[in-house]
mmCIF file of C-alpha atoms in Angstrom:
data_model
loop_
_atom_site.group_PDB
_atom_site.id
_atom_site.type_symbol
_atom_site.label_atom_id
_atom_site.label_comp_id
_atom_site.label_asym_id
_atom_site.label_seq_id
_atom_site.Cartn_x
_atom_site.Cartn_y
_atom_site.Cartn_z
ATOM 1 C CA MET A 20 -18.925 16.526 11.443
ATOM 2 C CA THR A 21 -18.180 15.748 7.812
ATOM 3 C CA GLY A 22 -15.135 16.468 5.743
ATOM 4 C CA PRO A 23 -12.161 14.721 4.175
ATOM 5 C CA LEU A 24 -11.387 11.175 5.184
ATOM 6 C CA TYR A 25 -7.863 10.810 6.549
ATOM 7 C CA HIS A 26 -5.812 7.669 6.901
ATOM 8 C CA ARG A 27 -2.431 6.558 8.173
ATOM 9 C CA THR A 28 -1.328 3.137 7.008
ATOM 10 C CA LEU A 29 1.397 1.184 8.735
ATOM 11 C CA VAL A 30 2.990 -1.666 6.791
ATOM 12 C CA LEU A 31 3.673 -4.568 9.124
ATOM 13 C CA ALA A 32 7.053 -6.213 9.475
ATOM 14 C CA ASP A 33 7.225 -9.987 8.989
ATOM 15 C CA GLU A 34 7.501 -10.616 12.727
ATOM 16 C CA THR A 35 4.225 -8.823 13.522
ATOM 17 C CA THR A 36 1.620 -11.405 14.527
ATOM 18 C CA ALA A 37 -2.160 -11.342 14.701
ATOM 19 C CA ALA A 38 -1.848 -11.844 18.470
ATOM 20 C CA MET A 39 0.088 -8.576 18.774
ATOM 21 C CA ILE A 40 -2.634 -6.691 16.915
ATOM 22 C CA ARG A 41 -5.410 -8.224 18.978
ATOM 23 C CA ALA A 42 -3.544 -7.389 22.191
ATOM 24 C CA THR A 43 -3.426 -3.718 21.226
ATOM 25 C CA VAL A 44 -7.098 -3.752 20.251
ATOM 26 C CA ALA A 45 -8.091 -5.361 23.576
ATOM 27 C CA ARG A 46 -6.009 -2.958 25.657
ATOM 28 C CA GLU A 47 -7.436 0.095 23.874
ATOM 29 C CA GLY A 48 -11.001 -1.216 24.071
ATOM 30 C CA TRP A 49 -11.713 -0.891 20.360
ATOM 31 C CA GLN A 50 -14.902 -2.692 19.349
ATOM 32 C CA ALA A 51 -15.232 -5.245 16.536
ATOM 33 C CA TYR A 52 -17.028 -3.628 13.591
ATOM 34 C CA TYR A 53 -16.489 -5.860 10.541
ATOM 35 C CA ALA A 54 -14.637 -9.048 9.670
ATOM 36 C CA CYS A 55 -13.906 -10.870 6.433
ATOM 37 C CA GLY A 56 -11.739 -13.984 6.468
ATOM 38 C CA ALA A 57 -9.442 -15.176 3.702
ATOM 39 C CA GLY A 58 -10.842 -17.161 0.824
ATOM 40 C CA TYR A 59 -9.745 -17.988 -2.694
ATOM 41 C CA LYS A 60 -10.328 -14.393 -3.812
ATOM 42 C CA GLU A 61 -11.274 -12.662 -0.579
ATOM 43 C CA LYS A 62 -8.784 -10.628 1.401
ATOM 44 C CA VAL A 63 -8.519 -10.715 5.166
ATOM 45 C CA GLN A 64 -10.068 -7.545 6.510
ATOM 46 C CA LEU A 65 -10.744 -6.904 10.197
ATOM 47 C CA VAL A 66 -12.166 -3.568 11.289
ATOM 48 C CA TRP A 67 -12.527 -2.125 14.779
ATOM 49 C CA GLU A 68 -14.517 0.957 15.764
ATOM 50 C CA VAL A 69 -12.565 3.488 17.798
ATOM 51 C CA SER A 70 -15.027 6.373 18.107
ATOM 52 C CA GLY A 71 -17.876 8.224 16.414
ATOM 53 C CA GLU A 72 -20.848 6.920 14.487
ATOM 54 C CA GLY A 73 -22.255 6.863 10.967
ATOM 55 C CA GLU A 74 -20.152 8.809 8.463
ATOM 56 C CA ASN A 75 -17.996 10.129 11.284
ATOM 57 C CA ILE A 76 -16.766 6.787 12.553
ATOM 58 C CA THR A 77 -13.042 6.378 13.227
ATOM 59 C CA THR A 78 -11.718 2.889 12.593
ATOM 60 C CA VAL A 79 -8.649 0.691 12.696
ATOM 61 C CA THR A 80 -8.392 -1.821 9.857
ATOM 62 C CA TYR A 81 -6.150 -4.844 9.485
ATOM 63 C CA TYR A 82 -5.798 -5.824 5.846
ATOM 64 C CA GLU A 83 -4.019 -8.754 4.226
ATOM 65 C CA GLU A 84 -3.791 -9.839 0.616
ATOM 66 C CA HIS A 85 -2.555 -13.394 0.874
ATOM 67 C CA TRP A 86 -1.577 -13.637 -2.802
ATOM 68 C CA ASN A 87 1.198 -11.052 -2.511
ATOM 69 C CA GLY A 88 1.962 -10.884 1.212
ATOM 70 C CA LEU A 89 0.598 -7.368 1.743
ATOM 71 C CA ARG A 90 -0.125 -6.895 5.465
ATOM 72 C CA CYS A 91 -0.922 -3.557 7.023
ATOM 73 C CA VAL A 92 -3.029 -1.721 9.575
ATOM 74 C CA ALA A 93 -4.628 1.654 9.029
ATOM 75 C CA ALA A 94 -6.314 4.289 11.138
ATOM 76 C CA CYS A 95 -9.042 6.076 9.205
ATOM 77 C CA GLY A 96 -11.443 8.857 10.135
ATOM 78 C CA ARG A 97 -12.570 12.463 9.718
ATOM 79 C CA SER A 98 -10.237 13.844 12.383
ATOM 80 C CA GLU A 99 -6.654 14.025 11.176
ATOM 81 C CA ALA A 100 -5.398 14.537 14.729
ATOM 82 C CA GLU A 101 -7.229 11.432 15.993
ATOM 83 C CA VAL A 102 -5.981 9.363 13.065
ATOM 84 C CA GLU A 103 -2.398 10.391 13.811
ATOM 85 C CA GLU A 104 -2.846 9.626 17.503
ATOM 86 C CA ILE A 105 -4.115 6.118 16.732
ATOM 87 C CA ALA A 106 -1.275 5.551 14.264
ATOM 88 C CA GLN A 107 1.220 6.431 16.988
ATOM 89 C CA ILE A 108 -0.393 3.901 19.336
ATOM 90 C CA LEU A 109 -0.145 1.197 16.676
ATOM 91 C CA ALA A 110 3.436 2.079 15.760
ATOM 92 C CA ALA A 111 4.495 1.966 19.408
ATOM 93 C CA ASP A 112 3.081 -1.554 19.836
ATOM 94 C CA LEU A 113 3.759 -3.250 16.514
ATOM 95 C CA PRO A 114 6.897 -3.921 14.451
ATOM 96 C CA VAL A 115 6.311 -1.813 11.320
ATOM 97 C CA LEU A 116 8.302 -0.626 8.322
ATOM 98 C CA ASP A 117 9.603 2.907 7.932
ATOM 99 C CA GLU A 118 8.570 4.420 4.585
ATOM 100 C CA ASN A 119 11.609 6.705 4.429
ATOM 101 C CA ALA A 120 13.929 3.746 4.909
ATOM 102 C CA VAL A 121 12.087 1.719 2.286
ATOM 103 C CA LEU A 122 12.326 4.492 -0.306
ATOM 104 C CA ALA A 123 15.986 5.044 0.492
ATOM 105 C CA SER A 124 16.685 1.339 -0.064
ATOM 106 C CA LEU A 125 14.964 1.449 -3.464
ATOM 107 C CA LEU A 126 17.346 4.212 -4.531
ATOM 108 C CA ASP A 127 20.430 2.378 -3.251
ATOM 109 C CA ASP A 128 22.471 0.404 -5.789
ATOM 110 C CA SER A 129 23.503 -2.121 -3.134
ATOM 111 C CA THR A 130 19.934 -3.261 -2.354
ATOM 112 C CA LYS A 131 19.406 -6.906 -3.276
ATOM 113 C CA ASP A 132 16.776 -7.972 -5.806
ATOM 114 C CA ARG A 133 14.536 -9.635 -3.220
ATOM 115 C CA GLU A 134 14.673 -6.519 -1.035
ATOM 116 C CA VAL A 135 13.769 -4.326 -4.017
ATOM 117 C CA MET A 136 10.694 -6.457 -4.683
ATOM 118 C CA ASP A 137 9.672 -6.330 -1.019
ATOM 119 C CA GLY A 138 10.274 -2.573 -0.965
ATOM 120 C CA LEU A 139 8.090 -1.972 -4.026
ATOM 121 C CA ARG A 140 5.263 -3.936 -2.430
ATOM 122 C CA ALA A 141 5.691 -1.954 0.776
ATOM 123 C CA VAL A 142 5.610 1.442 -0.988
ATOM 124 C CA ALA A 143 2.317 0.510 -2.644
ATOM 125 C CA SER A 144 0.984 -0.822 0.653
ATOM 126 C CA PHE A 145 1.590 2.462 2.479
ATOM 127 C CA HIS A 146 -1.075 4.047 0.274
ATOM 128 C CA HIS A 147 -3.192 1.306 -1.316
ATOM 129 C CA LEU A 148 -5.365 0.541 1.724
ATOM 130 C CA GLY A 149 -6.195 4.233 2.148
ATOM 131 C CA SER A 150 -7.555 4.304 -1.391
ATOM 132 C CA LEU A 151 -9.686 1.219 -0.707
ATOM 133 C CA LEU A 152 -11.088 2.934 2.398
ATOM 134 C CA GLY A 153 -11.940 6.051 0.377
ATOM 135 C CA ALA A 154 -9.408 8.413 1.947
ATOM 136 C CA GLU A 155 -7.952 11.309 -0.001
ATOM 137 C CA PRO A 156 -4.336 10.789 -1.117
ATOM 138 C CA GLY A 157 -1.688 13.158 0.141
ATOM 139 C CA PRO A 158 1.052 14.614 -2.069
ATOM 140 C CA LEU A 159 3.213 12.197 -4.024
ATOM 141 C CA ASP A 160 6.631 11.711 -2.438
ATOM 142 C CA PRO A 161 9.155 12.853 -5.088
ATOM 143 C CA ARG A 162 11.280 9.744 -4.436
ATOM 144 C CA VAL A 163 8.578 7.367 -5.649
ATOM 145 C CA THR A 164 8.940 8.197 -9.361
ATOM 146 C CA PRO A 165 12.718 7.618 -9.593
ATOM 147 C CA ALA A 166 12.363 4.482 -7.462
ATOM 148 C CA LEU A 167 9.817 3.101 -9.927
ATOM 149 C CA GLU A 168 11.923 4.136 -12.928
ATOM 150 C CA ARG A 169 14.946 2.293 -11.538
ATOM 151 C CA ALA A 170 12.933 -0.857 -10.821
ATOM 152 C CA LEU A 171 11.198 -0.785 -14.205
ATOM 153 C CA ALA A 172 14.625 -0.834 -15.879
ATOM 154 C CA HIS A 173 16.028 -3.559 -13.609
ATOM 155 C CA PRO A 174 17.707 -6.523 -15.372
ATOM 156 C CA HIS A 175 15.697 -9.072 -13.344
ATOM 157 C CA ARG A 176 12.262 -9.701 -14.899
ATOM 158 C CA GLN A 177 10.566 -10.376 -11.552
ATOM 159 C CA VAL A 178 11.758 -7.045 -10.162
ATOM 160 C CA ARG A 179 10.318 -5.291 -13.218
ATOM 161 C CA LEU A 180 7.038 -7.149 -12.750
ATOM 162 C CA ALA A 181 6.921 -6.114 -9.084
ATOM 163 C CA ALA A 182 7.441 -2.510 -10.194
ATOM 164 C CA LEU A 183 4.594 -2.755 -12.705
ATOM 165 C CA ILE A 184 2.257 -4.159 -10.048
ATOM 166 C CA ALA A 185 3.235 -1.442 -7.568
ATOM 167 C CA ALA A 186 2.737 1.254 -10.206
ATOM 168 C CA ASN A 187 -0.695 -0.175 -10.973
ATOM 169 C CA GLN A 188 -1.746 0.262 -7.341
ATOM 170 C CA LEU A 189 -0.214 3.716 -7.008
ATOM 171 C CA TRP A 190 -1.431 5.394 -10.199
ATOM 172 C CA LYS A 191 -4.987 5.038 -8.965
ATOM 173 C CA LEU A 192 -3.960 7.738 -6.486
ATOM 174 C CA TRP A 193 -1.433 9.592 -8.631
ATOM 175 C CA PRO A 194 -2.238 9.130 -12.360
ATOM 176 C CA GLU A 195 1.125 10.622 -13.341
ATOM 177 C CA LEU A 196 2.745 7.371 -12.234
ATOM 178 C CA ARG A 197 1.499 5.817 -15.462
ATOM 179 C CA GLU A 198 4.195 7.785 -17.284
ATOM 180 C CA PRO A 199 7.241 5.739 -16.149
ATOM 181 C CA VAL A 200 5.397 2.610 -17.341
ATOM 182 C CA ILE A 201 4.430 4.153 -20.687
ATOM 183 C CA ALA A 202 8.048 5.223 -21.159
ATOM 184 C CA ARG A 203 9.010 1.528 -21.217
ATOM 185 C CA LYS A 204 7.264 1.051 -24.581
ATOM 186 C CA GLY A 205 9.752 -0.633 -26.910
ATOM 187 C CA LEU A 206 12.172 -1.282 -24.031
ATOM 188 C CA GLU A 207 10.193 -3.796 -21.999
ATOM 189 C CA VAL A 208 9.961 -7.087 -23.887
ATOM 190 C CA GLU A 209 8.887 -9.767 -21.422
ATOM 191 C CA HIS A 210 6.112 -7.653 -19.872
ATOM 192 C CA ASP A 211 5.254 -5.635 -22.988
ATOM 193 C CA TYR A 212 1.597 -6.695 -22.706
ATOM 194 C CA PHE A 213 1.394 -4.815 -19.401
ATOM 195 C CA VAL A 214 2.891 -1.666 -20.919
ATOM 196 C CA ASP A 215 0.523 -1.867 -23.902
ATOM 197 C CA ALA A 216 -2.468 -2.241 -21.581
ATOM 198 C CA VAL A 217 -1.441 0.885 -19.667
ATOM 199 C CA ILE A 218 -1.043 2.875 -22.897
ATOM 200 C CA LYS A 219 -4.490 1.740 -24.054
ATOM 201 C CA MET A 220 -5.967 2.691 -20.684
ATOM 202 C CA ALA A 221 -4.364 6.144 -20.750
ATOM 203 C CA ARG A 222 -5.679 6.837 -24.263
ATOM 204 C CA SER A 223 -9.216 5.897 -23.258
ATOM 205 C CA LYS A 224 -9.345 8.512 -20.509
#
């Protein structure tokens, strides 16, 4: 069987531990497939084989980028139904974030700066690992664009930087998300180099 590669990524809550993940893996009988530990540049990536073989393998991946705190697990495979089933198993066992709640918080004026930054990282994380695994992106949630626009215009420079970094991860899946960044030309002063780089990139395509 060949066909599109599906994925479901779950962004882990802070209280989720490696021991919790390994307990689920052991109970389900998933077999170790690949492991890469953290280094100066390397990301933590642990992969377990669930079923199949060759191009039709279904996997569970734990992924961590220690430089920005991104931590997530993803089910990935050719069967959308199997991927969803595995995602449900993981979500039932592990404390994870809810994407709808995260997006709602990014559109809420009462959300604190630190929570906005964490939310932007989470939104990118829900989709970034899937792109690294080679899965096809689904449709863009219409709330993502206004959430980015709000964060890109935020008075706190670190929130704006977090929005730029999130946009950078997301436009690899949805190129139209370059537009809110390009629209900041002449408005963004402290991170103008980032905006200029995006404009140059867009013109070269």
